[in-house]
Coordinates of C-alpha atoms and ligand atoms in Angstrom, one line a residue:
M1 CA 112.4 137.7 59.5
R2 CA 113.8 141.1 60.0
A3 CA 116.5 143.2 58.5
L4 CA 118.7 145.9 59.9
R5 CA 119.7 148.6 57.3
A6 CA 123.0 150.4 57.9
S7 CA 124.8 153.1 55.9
Q8 CA 128.1 151.3 56.6
A9 CA 129.4 148.1 57.9
F10 CA 132.6 146.4 59.1
D11 CA 132.4 142.7 58.1
G12 CA 135.1 141.4 60.4
E13 CA 138.0 142.1 58.0
R14 CA 137.2 145.4 56.3
F15 CA 134.8 148.3 56.0
I16 CA 132.2 147.8 53.3
G17 CA 129.4 149.9 52.0
P18 CA 125.7 150.2 52.9
V19 CA 124.3 146.8 53.9
D20 CA 121.1 145.1 55.0
V21 CA 121.7 142.4 57.6
V22 CA 118.9 139.9 57.6
L23 CA 118.3 138.0 60.8
D24 CA 116.4 134.7 61.0
H25 CA 114.2 133.6 63.9
E26 CA 116.9 131.5 65.5
G27 CA 119.2 134.5 66.2
R28 CA 121.5 133.9 63.2
I29 CA 122.5 136.1 60.3
A30 CA 120.6 134.8 57.2
E31 CA 122.1 137.2 54.7
V32 CA 124.3 140.3 54.3
S33 CA 123.5 142.2 51.1
P34 CA 123.7 145.6 49.6
W35 CA 120.5 147.6 50.1
R36 CA 117.6 145.8 48.3
E37 CA 113.9 145.0 48.3
H38 CA 113.2 142.2 50.7
G39 CA 109.5 141.7 50.2
S40 CA 106.7 141.7 52.8
A41 CA 108.1 138.7 54.8
V42 CA 111.0 140.8 56.0
D43 CA 110.5 143.6 58.6
L44 CA 113.1 146.2 57.5
E45 CA 114.4 148.6 60.1
D46 CA 116.5 151.5 58.8
L47 CA 119.1 152.4 61.4
G48 CA 120.3 155.5 59.5
D49 CA 123.8 156.8 59.6
V50 CA 125.5 154.0 61.5
T51 CA 128.2 151.4 61.3
I52 CA 127.1 147.8 62.0
L53 CA 129.8 145.2 62.8
P54 CA 130.1 141.8 64.4
G55 CA 130.2 141.7 68.2
L56 CA 133.7 141.9 69.6
V57 CA 135.6 138.9 70.8
D58 CA 137.9 139.3 73.9
A59 CA 140.1 136.2 73.8
H60 CA 141.6 136.7 77.3
Q61 CA 139.6 137.8 80.3
H62 CA 139.2 136.8 84.0
L63 CA 135.5 137.2 84.6
S64 CA 135.4 136.3 88.2
W65 CA 138.2 138.6 89.2
D66 CA 137.3 142.0 90.7
C67 CA 139.9 144.3 89.1
S68 CA 141.4 144.9 92.6
P69 CA 145.1 145.4 93.0
D70 CA 145.2 142.2 95.1
P71 CA 143.8 139.2 93.2
L72 CA 145.2 136.7 95.7
G73 CA 143.5 138.4 98.6
W74 CA 140.2 138.6 96.6
H75 CA 140.3 134.9 96.0
A76 CA 141.3 134.1 99.6
S77 CA 138.5 136.1 101.1
N78 CA 135.5 135.2 98.9
D79 CA 133.6 132.0 98.2
D80 CA 132.6 130.6 94.8
A81 CA 129.1 132.0 95.0
T82 CA 130.5 135.5 95.4
L83 CA 133.0 134.9 92.5
L84 CA 130.1 133.8 90.4
D85 CA 128.0 136.9 91.2
T86 CA 131.0 139.0 90.3
A87 CA 131.6 137.1 87.1
R88 CA 127.9 137.5 86.1
A89 CA 128.1 141.3 86.6
N90 CA 131.4 141.5 84.7
A91 CA 130.0 139.5 81.8
R92 CA 127.1 141.8 81.6
R93 CA 129.4 144.8 81.5
A94 CA 131.4 143.3 78.7
L95 CA 128.2 142.4 76.8
T96 CA 126.7 145.9 77.0
A97 CA 130.0 147.3 75.6
G98 CA 129.5 145.1 72.5
I99 CA 131.8 142.3 73.6
T100 CA 129.7 139.3 72.6
T101 CA 132.3 136.6 73.1
V102 CA 134.7 136.2 76.1
R103 CA 137.3 133.6 76.6
D104 CA 137.9 133.2 80.3
L105 CA 141.4 132.0 80.9
G106 CA 141.5 131.5 84.6
S107 CA 138.8 131.3 87.2
R108 CA 138.7 129.2 90.4
G109 CA 136.9 125.8 90.4
S110 CA 133.9 125.7 88.2
V111 CA 132.9 129.3 88.5
A112 CA 133.4 130.2 84.8
L113 CA 131.7 127.0 83.7
G114 CA 128.7 127.7 85.8
L115 CA 128.5 131.2 84.3
R116 CA 128.9 129.9 80.8
D117 CA 126.2 127.3 81.3
G118 CA 123.8 129.8 82.8
I119 CA 124.2 132.2 79.9
A120 CA 123.7 129.4 77.4
T121 CA 120.1 128.9 78.6
D122 CA 119.5 132.7 78.0
P123 CA 122.0 134.0 75.5
S124 CA 120.9 137.6 75.8
S125 CA 122.0 137.6 79.5
G126 CA 125.7 137.5 78.6
P127 CA 128.4 137.0 76.1
R128 CA 129.3 133.6 74.6
I129 CA 131.8 132.2 77.0
L130 CA 134.7 129.8 76.4
A131 CA 136.2 128.8 79.7
S132 CA 139.4 127.1 80.9
G133 CA 138.7 126.7 84.6
P134 CA 141.8 127.0 86.7
A135 CA 145.1 127.4 84.8
L136 CA 147.7 124.7 85.2
T137 CA 150.7 126.0 87.1
T138 CA 153.6 124.9 89.2
P139 CA 153.2 124.7 93.0
G140 CA 153.2 128.3 94.2
G141 CA 153.5 129.4 90.6
H142 CA 151.6 132.1 88.7
C143 CA 147.9 132.1 89.7
H144 CA 148.3 129.2 92.0
F145 CA 145.4 130.6 94.0
L146 CA 143.0 129.4 91.3
G147 CA 143.7 125.8 92.4
G148 CA 145.5 124.5 89.3
E149 CA 148.9 123.5 90.9
C150 CA 150.6 120.5 89.3
A151 CA 153.9 119.2 90.7
D152 CA 154.9 116.9 87.9
R153 CA 153.8 115.4 84.6
D154 CA 151.4 112.9 86.1
E155 CA 149.6 115.7 87.9
L156 CA 149.5 117.7 84.7
L157 CA 147.9 114.8 82.8
A158 CA 145.5 114.1 85.6
A159 CA 144.5 117.8 85.7
V160 CA 143.8 117.8 81.9
T161 CA 141.6 114.7 82.3
R162 CA 139.7 116.3 85.2
L163 CA 139.2 119.6 83.4
A164 CA 138.1 117.8 80.2
E165 CA 135.6 115.8 82.2
A166 CA 134.3 119.0 83.9
G167 CA 133.6 120.3 80.4
V168 CA 136.1 123.1 79.8
D169 CA 136.5 124.6 76.4
V170 CA 140.3 125.1 76.5
I171 CA 143.2 124.2 78.7
K172 CA 145.2 127.1 80.0
V173 CA 148.8 126.5 81.1
M174 CA 151.3 128.9 82.6
A175 CA 154.5 128.6 80.7
T176 CA 156.2 131.4 82.6
G177 CA 155.6 133.3 85.8
G178 CA 153.3 136.4 85.8
N179 CA 152.9 139.9 87.1
V180 CA 150.0 139.6 89.5
T181 CA 151.2 136.7 91.6
P182 CA 153.6 137.6 94.5
G183 CA 156.9 135.8 94.1
S184 CA 156.3 134.9 90.5
L185 CA 158.7 136.2 87.8
P186 CA 157.3 136.7 84.3
H187 CA 160.6 136.2 82.6
E188 CA 161.2 132.8 84.1
A189 CA 159.8 129.7 82.5
Q190 CA 157.5 127.3 84.3
F191 CA 157.4 123.7 83.1
G192 CA 159.8 122.3 80.6
P193 CA 159.1 121.7 76.9
A194 CA 158.4 118.0 77.4
D195 CA 155.8 118.7 80.1
L196 CA 154.1 121.3 77.9
R197 CA 154.2 118.8 75.0
A198 CA 152.5 116.2 77.2
V199 CA 149.8 118.7 78.2
V200 CA 149.2 119.6 74.5
D201 CA 149.0 116.0 73.4
A202 CA 146.6 115.1 76.2
A203 CA 144.4 118.1 75.5
H204 CA 144.3 117.6 71.8
A205 CA 143.5 113.9 72.3
R206 CA 140.3 115.2 74.0
G207 CA 139.6 117.8 71.3
L208 CA 140.7 120.7 73.5
P209 CA 143.0 123.6 72.4
V210 CA 145.7 124.8 74.7
A211 CA 146.4 128.4 75.6
A212 CA 149.8 129.1 77.0
H213 CA 150.6 132.1 79.2
A214 CA 154.1 133.2 78.3
H215 CA 156.0 136.4 78.9
G216 CA 159.8 135.6 78.8
T217 CA 161.3 134.2 75.6
G218 CA 162.3 130.9 77.3
G219 CA 158.6 130.1 78.0
V220 CA 157.5 131.4 74.5
V221 CA 160.0 129.0 72.9
N222 CA 158.8 126.1 75.1
A223 CA 155.2 126.8 74.3
L224 CA 155.8 127.2 70.6
D225 CA 157.8 124.0 70.4
A226 CA 155.1 122.2 72.4
G227 CA 152.5 123.1 69.7
V228 CA 150.1 125.2 71.8
D229 CA 147.2 126.7 70.0
T230 CA 147.6 130.3 71.3
I231 CA 150.4 132.1 73.1
E232 CA 149.1 134.7 75.6
H233 CA 150.9 138.0 76.2
C234 CA 154.1 137.1 74.4
T235 CA 155.8 140.3 75.8
F236 CA 159.4 139.0 75.7
M237 CA 159.7 140.5 79.1
T238 CA 163.1 140.3 80.9
A239 CA 164.0 141.2 84.4
E240 CA 164.8 144.7 83.3
G241 CA 163.0 145.4 80.1
V242 CA 161.9 143.6 76.9
A243 CA 164.1 141.3 74.9
Q244 CA 164.7 141.9 71.2
D245 CA 164.7 138.6 69.4
Q246 CA 163.9 138.9 65.8
A247 CA 164.7 135.3 65.1
L248 CA 162.0 134.2 67.6
I249 CA 159.5 136.6 66.1
D250 CA 160.2 135.3 62.7
R251 CA 159.6 131.8 64.0
L252 CA 156.3 132.8 65.5
A253 CA 155.2 134.2 62.2
A254 CA 156.4 131.1 60.3
Y255 CA 154.5 128.8 62.7
G256 CA 151.3 130.9 62.5
T257 CA 150.5 130.3 66.1
P258 CA 148.1 133.1 67.2
V259 CA 149.6 135.5 69.7
V260 CA 147.0 137.0 72.0
L261 CA 148.1 140.5 73.0
T262 CA 146.7 141.7 76.3
A263 CA 146.3 145.4 75.8
G264 CA 144.0 148.2 76.8
S265 CA 144.1 150.2 80.0
L266 CA 142.0 152.9 81.6
P267 CA 143.7 156.2 81.8
G268 CA 145.8 156.5 85.0
P269 CA 148.4 154.3 86.6
M270 CA 149.2 151.0 84.8
L271 CA 150.4 147.8 86.3
P272 CA 154.0 148.8 87.4
A273 CA 155.8 146.1 85.4
L274 CA 154.0 147.3 82.3
A275 CA 154.3 151.0 82.9
A276 CA 158.1 150.7 83.2
R277 CA 158.3 148.8 79.9
L278 CA 155.6 150.6 77.9
P279 CA 157.7 152.1 75.1
A280 CA 159.6 148.8 74.6
L281 CA 156.4 146.8 74.7
L282 CA 154.7 149.0 72.1
A283 CA 157.8 148.7 69.8
H284 CA 157.8 145.0 70.3
I285 CA 154.2 144.7 69.3
R286 CA 154.9 146.8 66.2
V287 CA 157.8 144.4 65.2
M288 CA 155.6 141.4 65.7
L289 CA 152.9 142.9 63.5
D290 CA 155.4 143.9 60.8
A291 CA 156.8 140.4 60.8
G292 CA 153.4 138.9 60.1
V293 CA 152.8 137.3 63.5
R294 CA 149.1 136.3 63.8
C295 CA 148.2 138.8 66.5
V296 CA 144.9 138.9 68.3
L297 CA 143.8 142.0 70.3
A298 CA 142.6 141.0 73.8
T299 CA 142.8 142.5 77.3
D300 CA 143.4 140.3 80.4
A301 CA 140.4 142.2 81.9
G302 CA 139.9 141.7 85.6
I303 CA 143.5 141.5 86.8
G304 CA 143.8 145.0 88.1
P305 CA 142.2 148.5 88.4
P306 CA 143.1 149.6 84.9
K307 CA 141.4 146.6 83.3
P308 CA 137.6 146.5 83.7
H309 CA 135.8 143.9 81.6
D310 CA 134.9 146.4 78.8
V311 CA 138.4 147.6 78.3
L312 CA 138.7 145.9 74.9
V313 CA 137.1 149.0 73.4
L314 CA 140.0 151.1 74.7
A315 CA 142.5 148.5 73.4
V316 CA 141.2 149.1 69.9
L317 CA 141.7 152.9 70.3
Q318 CA 145.1 152.5 72.0
A319 CA 146.3 150.1 69.3
Y320 CA 145.5 152.8 66.8
E321 CA 146.8 155.8 68.8
M322 CA 149.9 154.2 70.5
V323 CA 151.0 151.5 68.0
G324 CA 149.7 153.0 64.8
V325 CA 147.5 150.0 63.9
P326 CA 144.8 151.1 61.4
V327 CA 141.4 150.9 63.0
E328 CA 140.3 148.4 60.4
Q329 CA 143.2 146.0 61.4
A330 CA 142.6 146.6 65.1
L331 CA 139.0 145.7 64.7
A332 CA 139.8 142.6 62.7
M333 CA 142.2 141.6 65.5
C334 CA 139.3 141.4 67.9
T335 CA 136.6 140.1 65.6
S336 CA 137.4 137.7 62.7
R337 CA 141.1 137.0 63.7
A338 CA 140.2 136.5 67.3
A339 CA 137.3 134.1 66.4
D340 CA 139.6 132.2 64.1
A341 CA 142.3 131.9 66.8
L342 CA 139.6 130.5 69.2
E343 CA 138.4 128.1 66.4
I344 CA 134.9 129.6 66.4
G345 CA 135.3 131.5 63.1
D346 CA 132.2 129.7 61.8
E347 CA 130.1 131.0 64.7
A348 CA 131.4 134.5 65.6
G349 CA 133.6 137.4 64.5
R350 CA 132.2 138.0 61.0
L351 CA 129.2 139.8 59.5
A352 CA 128.3 136.9 57.3
A353 CA 125.4 134.4 56.7
G354 CA 125.3 131.5 59.1
R355 CA 127.0 133.3 62.0
A356 CA 125.3 134.1 65.3
A357 CA 123.5 137.4 65.1
D358 CA 125.9 138.9 67.7
L359 CA 126.1 142.5 66.5
L360 CA 127.2 145.9 67.4
V361 CA 125.9 149.2 66.0
V362 CA 127.6 152.5 66.5
A363 CA 126.8 156.0 65.3
G364 CA 128.3 157.4 62.1
R365 CA 131.3 156.1 60.2
L366 CA 133.5 154.1 62.5
D367 CA 136.4 154.2 60.1
L368 CA 136.5 158.0 60.5
D369 CA 135.9 158.1 64.3
A370 CA 136.9 155.0 66.2
R371 CA 135.8 156.6 69.5
A372 CA 132.2 155.9 68.5
L373 CA 133.0 152.3 69.6
G374 CA 132.8 153.6 73.2
T375 CA 129.1 154.4 73.0
P376 CA 127.3 151.6 71.2
L377 CA 123.8 152.4 70.0
R378 CA 122.7 148.8 69.9
V379 CA 124.2 145.5 71.0
L380 CA 122.5 142.3 69.8
R381 CA 123.2 138.9 71.2
R382 CA 121.7 136.0 69.2
G383 CA 119.4 138.6 67.6
V384 CA 118.1 140.0 70.9
D385 CA 118.8 143.7 71.8
V386 CA 120.6 143.7 75.1
L387 CA 120.7 147.4 75.9
E388 CA 117.0 147.8 76.3
A389 CA 116.2 147.9 80.1
Ligands
ZN401 ZN1 145.4 136.4 82.2

């Protein structure tokens, strides 16, 4: 066995003091302890003045998308083999930034499943992947170009069966329109509450959670009432701005349904619909956090030029700088809280015995300088260093 000695750690929930993280031969964390003698059976490596933390979890990406301004055109002009090559490169980019788990919530056909299964045979080649396959949507609706169009309830149920048999980890359903699909309106609901409920029941019967994309409050209400497992975006976007609906926010908090915020942008132009609403969106996120909504910090990486597949690191900094979320809380939102929302809290998201040794090491004290997150010194996936050439 070997141990990594660090002067500081973040355990998934809080910063803690100096630790030794002992790794077993199967790529798992055997023990997290204060500095101590380990005996000759443990190879101790002193990393010096660093912070060690669990690998980050991005609960919302699109690995096979190319970050171009025209996702529809990208999908129309490329075959699945090209999408898979793109996804593999994007997954690698995420991993080397310290993102050791990615939930892919919308890729065409079986592209994301193929990537997931390939990485599973060699974990150090990419992040752990949870994949939905194509998102269920209305004919011509948001992200229809992924191939998940369903005209009625029978088609929805057939699609859930087909996806479950294909081996997806989660069902993604579009409860409203979205920003990147021409003709689709984010504030308008897609599918009624009864159809969403049928999707949830069918998915749960097969042991699959449901992630619902929802911007407008009508779709958020439908998704919440249907009992979905995560609500994606949850921006409360209207045609002109952002709705204020404290009663709905209080309901979200009371239900405890995780809300997956899709944040993080490269400097420069944002997606127009977001740029126009930015101050209102930031205030809305603040209200949700203050109300106790179970928020997870994720990205929607892949959907456009400001959102490469390592942008989660910027999301942490921007949550701190733009919304005033303490670094400790922002990190928890993309480690332990994200893993719990994805129902993999026993496997990922915490620096604790039994979890996979998916680890990130950055210079100095991360609580004092969060920018260190942008230049990881070490990234381990299942105990294997992935930054070495
Ligand atoms: Zn998305």
